[in-house]
Amino acid sequence: MKAEKRKDLILACSKKLFAKQGFYRTQISDIIDEARIARGTIYQYFKNKEDIFVSLLEGAYAQWEQAVSQAVAAIDLKTIKPVDYFRLRIQTTLEFLLADPDICSIVLSMGFGLPEDLEKATRKLESKIRDIAVNDFMLGIHNNHVRKNINIDHAAEMIAGAAFRSAYYMQKKAKTGDRADIDTMTDEIVNLLAPGIFLPESLKL
Amino acid sequence: MKAEKRKDLILACSKKLFAKQGFYRTQISDIIDEARIARGTIYQYFKNKEDIFVSLLEGAYAQWEQAVSQAVAAIDLKTIKPVDYFRLRIQTTLEFLLADPDICSIVLSMGFGLPEDLEKATRKLESKIRDIAVNDFMLGIHNNHVRKNINIDHAAEMIAGAAFRSAYYMQKKAKTGDRADIDTMTDEIVNLLAPGIFLPESLKL
Amino acid sequence: MKAEKRKDLILACSKKLFAKQGFYRTQISDIIDEARIARGTIYQYFKNKEDIFVSLLEGAYAQWEQAVSQAVAAIDLKTIKPVDYFRLRIQTTLEFLLADPDICSIVLSMGFGLPEDLEKATRKLESKIRDIAVNDFMLGIHNNHVRKNINIDHAAEMIAGAAFRSAYYMQKKAKTGDRADIDTMTDEIVNLLAPGIFLPESLKL
Amino acid sequence: MKAEKRKDLILACSKKLFAKQGFYRTQISDIIDEARIARGTIYQYFKNKEDIFVSLLEGAYAQWEQAVSQAVAAIDLKTIKPVDYFRLRIQTTLEFLLADPDICSIVLSMGFGLPEDLEKATRKLESKIRDIAVNDFMLGIHNNHVRKNINIDHAAEMIAGAAFRSAYYMQKKAKTGDRADIDTMTDEIVNLLAPGIFLPESLKL
DNA sequence: AATGAATGAGTGTTCATTCAT
DNA sequence: CATGAATGAACACTCATTCAT
């Protein structure tokens, strides 16, 4: 149990540093200073610096999956209105991203200039968010709630972009991430995007 | 003139490499191999590696400003319809980003993990796009075309995100960046966002 | 007694590894993996890695001394013929080296690139073999069996070299080290060297 | 040309250090101190530490081949007596080993505990000497100069061992390596080994 | 102006040893 | 006694930058 604590400590400190300085500018020295551990200790828990990074993102990915499935479990899919379903998705995503703003920064800011493995890990979370949006769109079109001429992939891409950007915006504006802020932010996103997505009659429900 | 050629060569090669591999993974060795020049030559034209990066982005920024002012000069601000003005903005931005997909990659992907100076240079272009959106929104509200309860900053942030993401999406989908692709893409963005921005009567014009 | 077992286990595993990989490439991790003990346990029985190495060689040295004295005790020094005495020396040495091929590898292959202490321990066995050869030569000259113009030191050096090399050769050729192989090998060494050492009349005895 | 000088300097200093301390105890720091160059300079000429080692041995190997072919070119193979041919081989080998005592130390002392590549490079010279001995033996048997019941491989192994050991012995005894010393040493080796190799009538020639 | 050999501070990683449990 | 997590000095190697030619 102590060991797990240690590993988590390293992950927590690394996350903070990666978020602030990125992968390359974060040195092993920074991490051990932050975690107040010895140089060698890191290598008892992680194969190398890349391994820390990948572990971090995979942890975040697991948390995200749990958050999404919890959110869906809490609603009645039979009666929920399309726009409210959309709103819930946005809200869940924002909550998750703001609960872990460092991961949000890392995913947002880590670019193409990473070794293949890290790149892949970084994009996994993003692409999963996109995939869910794609699924929702297909269902919405099938149920006659979403306009038929929408380019699903492109729209999903833009919505993912808008969500991440909003989370980034909240951080930048030093929004606290509490319920009120998230609700306001969610409303703004929904107000901006819903009219372009849903058919008028669905919107009026 | 020979000298200017040389400088441009270095910039062109660096841009390509920065776009593909990022700032940190791109080594001076890569650049001199690509440009087929000697190691020391680089330092005749640039103070250091960061200087190349900043020059690159400032060049892109200058081009962007020119593109934007040209686009505005070409239209009649008196008669243009609000949505068409919006469409033009999106189109100009997409054209610019796709004319220089490497710069697009760099701006999109270079994250917080850069030295302060580079970070600033990277964000400059992005923030300028945002600023113009903010101005347009304020004008639109004043002229009663844009709904009044919009959060201008946040909306601008999301639109910038959507634009960059769309350009990234086009690259990924290997769209050629020719007129037809850009027009389609522009329509999709406008169709998604315009209903959430403009008042119904403006939209119908 | 349990403790002694443990110490022997560490020595046995270390010997195997040192023989295969040498001193520097053999890590403490390798030894504990091989011996299936905990990291710290090693330091309960040995001061450090060097101490294991020295213990190993000193054990081998003790065994060698015992083997040599046993062999001499078994013969009648009064009646044995000079060449047979030589043959016995070679045989005893080969038997010993092949009984413990790992030690043979270690002594043969561990070179000058060791810390002074280890170097000394490694050479002790070799030099002892040489010393005995020197003594034998002196006796042989005194008794008029060995040609007088022999350079004793040099000859002893070469004979030691030949003996070790033969043992190495046997290992390499996957000779089993059983009696028949050793006898053949002994004959070959004696046939090669004896004519150059002994006076013709001694040889004919 | 300057560059070649530099490479040779690094090789010379490394050779000295490898001979004295072995591969593992010789650090890059030692080499740069000895050669009075900067850390990075080494890596301009060699891929890594192992590459220096291998280059060293391959250089020695090339020199050895040249020495051997020169020696054979200088004699009349038709008229030379078998023992004199043997003596010439021994002399050539000793001359070579003593001309470069550090290489001699390295080959003699580097053991099995090296990475595969280094091991192979180290053994190459040794095995070449053995191969030549094997060839000579086969010729000698065919011409009825060498006794037929000799085990060629084993004898070659022992002769190689004796030769290297003799060179090592000369170094240890601080023999100067000049002609007189080499001649004496050669005679001693020939006197010790020739009677066990050649048939009596060949020896008397 | 152009070159590319030389530089050396800085980096991730290893591994023998220690010590609290 | 046995354990194995923790340690940190030591290591090979990198790479942006300099500077003599």
Short mmCIF file of C-alpha atoms in Angstrom, two decimals, chain D:
data_model
loop_
_atom_site.label_atom_id
_atom_site.label_comp_id
_atom_site.label_asym_id
_atom_site.label_seq_id
_atom_site.Cartn_x
_atom_site.Cartn_y
_atom_site.Cartn_z
CA MET D 1 44.55 15.04 -41.88
CA LYS D 2 44.07 16.88 -38.63
CA ALA D 3 40.96 14.83 -38.06
CA GLU D 4 42.84 11.56 -38.53
CA LYS D 5 45.40 12.77 -36.00
CA ARG D 6 42.64 13.38 -33.51
CA LYS D 7 41.15 9.97 -34.00
CA ASP D 8 44.54 8.37 -33.56
CA LEU D 9 45.10 10.36 -30.40
CA ILE D 10 41.88 9.07 -28.93
CA LEU D 11 42.76 5.53 -29.95
CA ALA D 12 46.25 5.79 -28.48
CA CYS D 13 45.02 7.11 -25.15
CA SER D 14 42.21 4.59 -24.99
CA LYS D 15 44.59 1.75 -25.74
CA LYS D 16 46.85 2.73 -22.91
CA LEU D 17 43.96 2.95 -20.51
CA PHE D 18 42.18 -0.19 -21.66
CA ALA D 19 45.45 -2.10 -21.28
CA LYS D 20 45.98 -0.83 -17.77
CA GLN D 21 42.45 -0.85 -16.43
CA GLY D 22 40.34 -2.93 -18.75
CA PHE D 23 37.21 -1.91 -20.58
CA TYR D 24 34.83 -1.37 -17.70
CA ARG D 25 37.12 0.50 -15.38
CA THR D 26 38.19 2.82 -18.13
CA GLN D 27 35.77 5.70 -18.18
CA ILE D 28 35.15 8.20 -20.92
CA SER D 29 36.33 10.76 -18.40
CA ASP D 30 39.68 8.98 -18.16
CA ILE D 31 40.09 9.04 -21.90
CA ILE D 32 39.29 12.71 -22.32
CA ASP D 33 41.60 13.58 -19.45
CA GLU D 34 44.38 11.56 -20.99
CA ALA D 35 43.80 12.96 -24.48
CA ARG D 36 43.09 16.47 -23.20
CA ILE D 37 40.04 16.83 -25.35
CA ALA D 38 36.43 17.68 -24.63
CA ARG D 39 33.82 15.12 -23.75
CA GLY D 40 31.88 15.50 -26.93
CA THR D 41 34.88 15.21 -29.20
CA ILE D 42 35.05 11.48 -28.66
CA TYR D 43 31.60 11.05 -30.09
CA GLN D 44 32.58 12.88 -33.25
CA TYR D 45 34.94 10.05 -34.06
CA PHE D 46 33.36 7.05 -32.40
CA LYS D 47 29.82 5.88 -31.97
CA ASN D 48 30.37 4.94 -28.37
CA LYS D 49 32.84 3.45 -25.94
CA GLU D 50 32.51 0.00 -27.47
CA ASP D 51 33.29 1.41 -30.88
CA ILE D 52 36.62 2.71 -29.62
CA PHE D 53 37.45 -0.72 -28.29
CA VAL D 54 36.54 -2.51 -31.47
CA SER D 55 38.40 0.00 -33.65
CA LEU D 56 41.45 -0.53 -31.52
CA LEU D 57 41.43 -4.26 -31.96
CA GLU D 58 40.66 -4.13 -35.64
CA GLY D 59 43.58 -1.81 -36.14
CA ALA D 60 45.81 -4.24 -34.30
CA TYR D 61 44.47 -7.10 -36.33
CA ALA D 62 45.25 -5.28 -39.58
CA GLN D 63 48.78 -4.58 -38.40
CA TRP D 64 49.27 -8.19 -37.44
CA GLU D 65 48.18 -9.42 -40.85
CA GLN D 66 50.61 -7.06 -42.50
CA ALA D 67 53.45 -8.14 -40.22
CA VAL D 68 52.80 -11.79 -40.96
CA SER D 69 52.63 -11.38 -44.73
CA GLN D 70 55.78 -9.26 -44.72
CA ALA D 71 57.66 -11.89 -42.78
CA VAL D 72 56.67 -14.66 -45.17
CA ALA D 73 57.52 -12.52 -48.21
CA ALA D 74 61.06 -12.10 -46.90
CA ILE D 75 61.97 -15.76 -46.90
CA ASP D 76 62.60 -18.47 -49.44
CA LEU D 77 59.94 -21.08 -48.75
CA LYS D 78 61.78 -23.59 -50.92
CA THR D 79 64.97 -23.79 -48.89
CA ILE D 80 63.98 -22.82 -45.37
CA LYS D 81 64.27 -25.58 -42.81
CA PRO D 82 61.10 -26.59 -40.91
CA VAL D 83 62.37 -25.56 -37.50
CA ASP D 84 63.59 -22.26 -38.85
CA TYR D 85 60.16 -21.67 -40.30
CA PHE D 86 58.65 -22.36 -36.90
CA ARG D 87 61.20 -20.07 -35.30
CA LEU D 88 60.31 -17.32 -37.75
CA ARG D 89 56.64 -17.61 -36.88
CA ILE D 90 57.35 -17.34 -33.20
CA GLN D 91 59.69 -14.43 -33.76
CA THR D 92 57.21 -12.55 -35.93
CA THR D 93 54.48 -13.03 -33.39
CA LEU D 94 56.63 -11.95 -30.48
CA GLU D 95 57.85 -8.92 -32.38
CA PHE D 96 54.33 -7.92 -33.11
CA LEU D 97 53.02 -8.44 -29.60
CA LEU D 98 55.91 -6.58 -28.08
CA ALA D 99 55.75 -3.75 -30.57
CA ASP D 100 52.34 -3.09 -29.13
CA PRO D 101 52.36 -4.36 -25.58
CA ASP D 102 49.11 -2.62 -24.71
CA ILE D 103 47.25 -4.54 -27.37
CA CYS D 104 48.91 -7.64 -26.05
CA SER D 105 47.63 -6.87 -22.57
CA ILE D 106 44.17 -6.13 -23.87
CA VAL D 107 43.90 -9.34 -25.84
CA LEU D 108 45.42 -11.39 -23.07
CA SER D 109 43.40 -9.96 -20.28
CA MET D 110 40.04 -9.20 -21.71
CA GLY D 111 37.85 -12.00 -20.73
CA PHE D 112 34.56 -13.58 -21.46
CA GLY D 113 32.70 -11.01 -19.49
CA LEU D 114 32.38 -8.63 -22.38
CA PRO D 115 29.42 -7.82 -24.58
CA GLU D 116 29.29 -10.23 -27.48
CA ASP D 117 30.73 -7.79 -30.02
CA LEU D 118 33.74 -6.89 -27.95
CA GLU D 119 34.35 -10.51 -27.08
CA LYS D 120 34.39 -11.35 -30.74
CA ALA D 121 36.77 -8.53 -31.62
CA THR D 122 39.04 -9.52 -28.76
CA ARG D 123 39.22 -13.13 -29.81
CA LYS D 124 39.73 -12.43 -33.49
CA LEU D 125 43.46 -11.83 -33.22
CA GLU D 126 43.99 -14.81 -30.97
CA SER D 127 42.06 -17.11 -33.19
CA LYS D 128 43.91 -15.91 -36.27
CA ILE D 129 47.21 -16.80 -34.67
CA ARG D 130 45.77 -20.20 -33.88
CA ASP D 131 44.54 -20.67 -37.42
CA ILE D 132 47.95 -19.98 -38.87
CA ALA D 133 49.46 -22.49 -36.49
CA VAL D 134 46.93 -25.06 -37.60
CA ASN D 135 47.80 -24.49 -41.24
CA ASP D 136 51.49 -24.76 -40.56
CA PHE D 137 50.95 -28.03 -38.74
CA MET D 138 48.99 -29.53 -41.58
CA LEU D 139 51.72 -28.60 -44.02
CA GLY D 140 54.37 -29.98 -41.68
CA ILE D 141 52.60 -33.30 -41.33
CA HIS D 142 52.16 -33.54 -45.08
CA ASN D 143 55.87 -32.92 -45.60
CA ASN D 144 56.85 -35.46 -42.96
CA HIS D 145 58.41 -32.96 -40.62
CA VAL D 146 55.83 -33.00 -37.87
CA ARG D 147 54.92 -36.11 -35.93
CA LYS D 148 51.69 -37.59 -37.21
CA ASN D 149 49.94 -38.26 -33.91
CA ILE D 150 49.78 -34.60 -32.91
CA ASN D 151 46.37 -33.14 -32.07
CA ILE D 152 46.59 -30.12 -34.28
CA ASP D 153 43.88 -28.01 -32.70
CA HIS D 154 45.02 -28.60 -29.20
CA ALA D 155 48.65 -28.04 -30.04
CA ALA D 156 47.82 -24.78 -31.83
CA GLU D 157 45.86 -23.70 -28.80
CA MET D 158 48.79 -24.39 -26.51
CA ILE D 159 51.28 -22.69 -28.77
CA ALA D 160 49.13 -19.60 -28.98
CA GLY D 161 48.86 -19.69 -25.20
CA ALA D 162 52.62 -20.03 -24.85
CA ALA D 163 53.27 -17.18 -27.27
CA PHE D 164 50.91 -14.75 -25.56
CA ARG D 165 52.19 -15.79 -22.18
CA SER D 166 55.73 -15.24 -23.26
CA ALA D 167 54.94 -11.77 -24.44
CA TYR D 168 53.21 -11.10 -21.15
CA TYR D 169 56.21 -12.49 -19.33
CA MET D 170 58.55 -10.20 -21.22
CA GLN D 171 56.52 -7.18 -20.31
CA LYS D 172 56.37 -8.22 -16.68
CA LYS D 173 60.11 -8.77 -16.56
CA ALA D 174 60.52 -5.35 -18.15
CA LYS D 175 62.40 -6.83 -21.04
CA THR D 176 63.01 -4.04 -23.48
CA GLY D 177 61.59 -5.77 -26.52
CA ASP D 178 64.78 -5.17 -28.45
CA ARG D 179 66.27 -7.69 -30.85
CA ALA D 180 68.46 -9.47 -28.31
CA ASP D 181 65.60 -10.07 -25.89
CA ILE D 182 63.30 -11.24 -28.63
CA ASP D 183 65.92 -13.60 -30.02
CA THR D 184 66.56 -15.12 -26.62
CA MET D 185 62.89 -15.50 -25.95
CA THR D 186 62.32 -17.01 -29.37
CA ASP D 187 65.07 -19.56 -28.78
CA GLU D 188 63.58 -20.54 -25.46
CA ILE D 189 60.15 -21.07 -26.94
CA VAL D 190 61.55 -23.04 -29.87
CA ASN D 191 63.71 -25.13 -27.58
CA LEU D 192 60.77 -25.94 -25.38
CA LEU D 193 58.23 -26.70 -28.08
CA ALA D 194 60.08 -27.87 -31.19
CA PRO D 195 61.20 -31.25 -29.79
CA GLY D 196 57.57 -32.12 -29.08
CA ILE D 197 56.41 -31.06 -32.50
CA PHE D 198 58.97 -32.12 -35.09
CA LEU D 199 60.24 -35.55 -35.98
CA PRO D 200 63.85 -36.22 -34.83
CA GLU D 201 65.33 -36.23 -38.35
CA SER D 202 63.67 -32.89 -39.19
CA LEU D 203 65.04 -31.44 -36.00
CA LYS D 204 68.58 -32.46 -36.85
CA LEU D 205 68.61 -30.75 -40.25
#
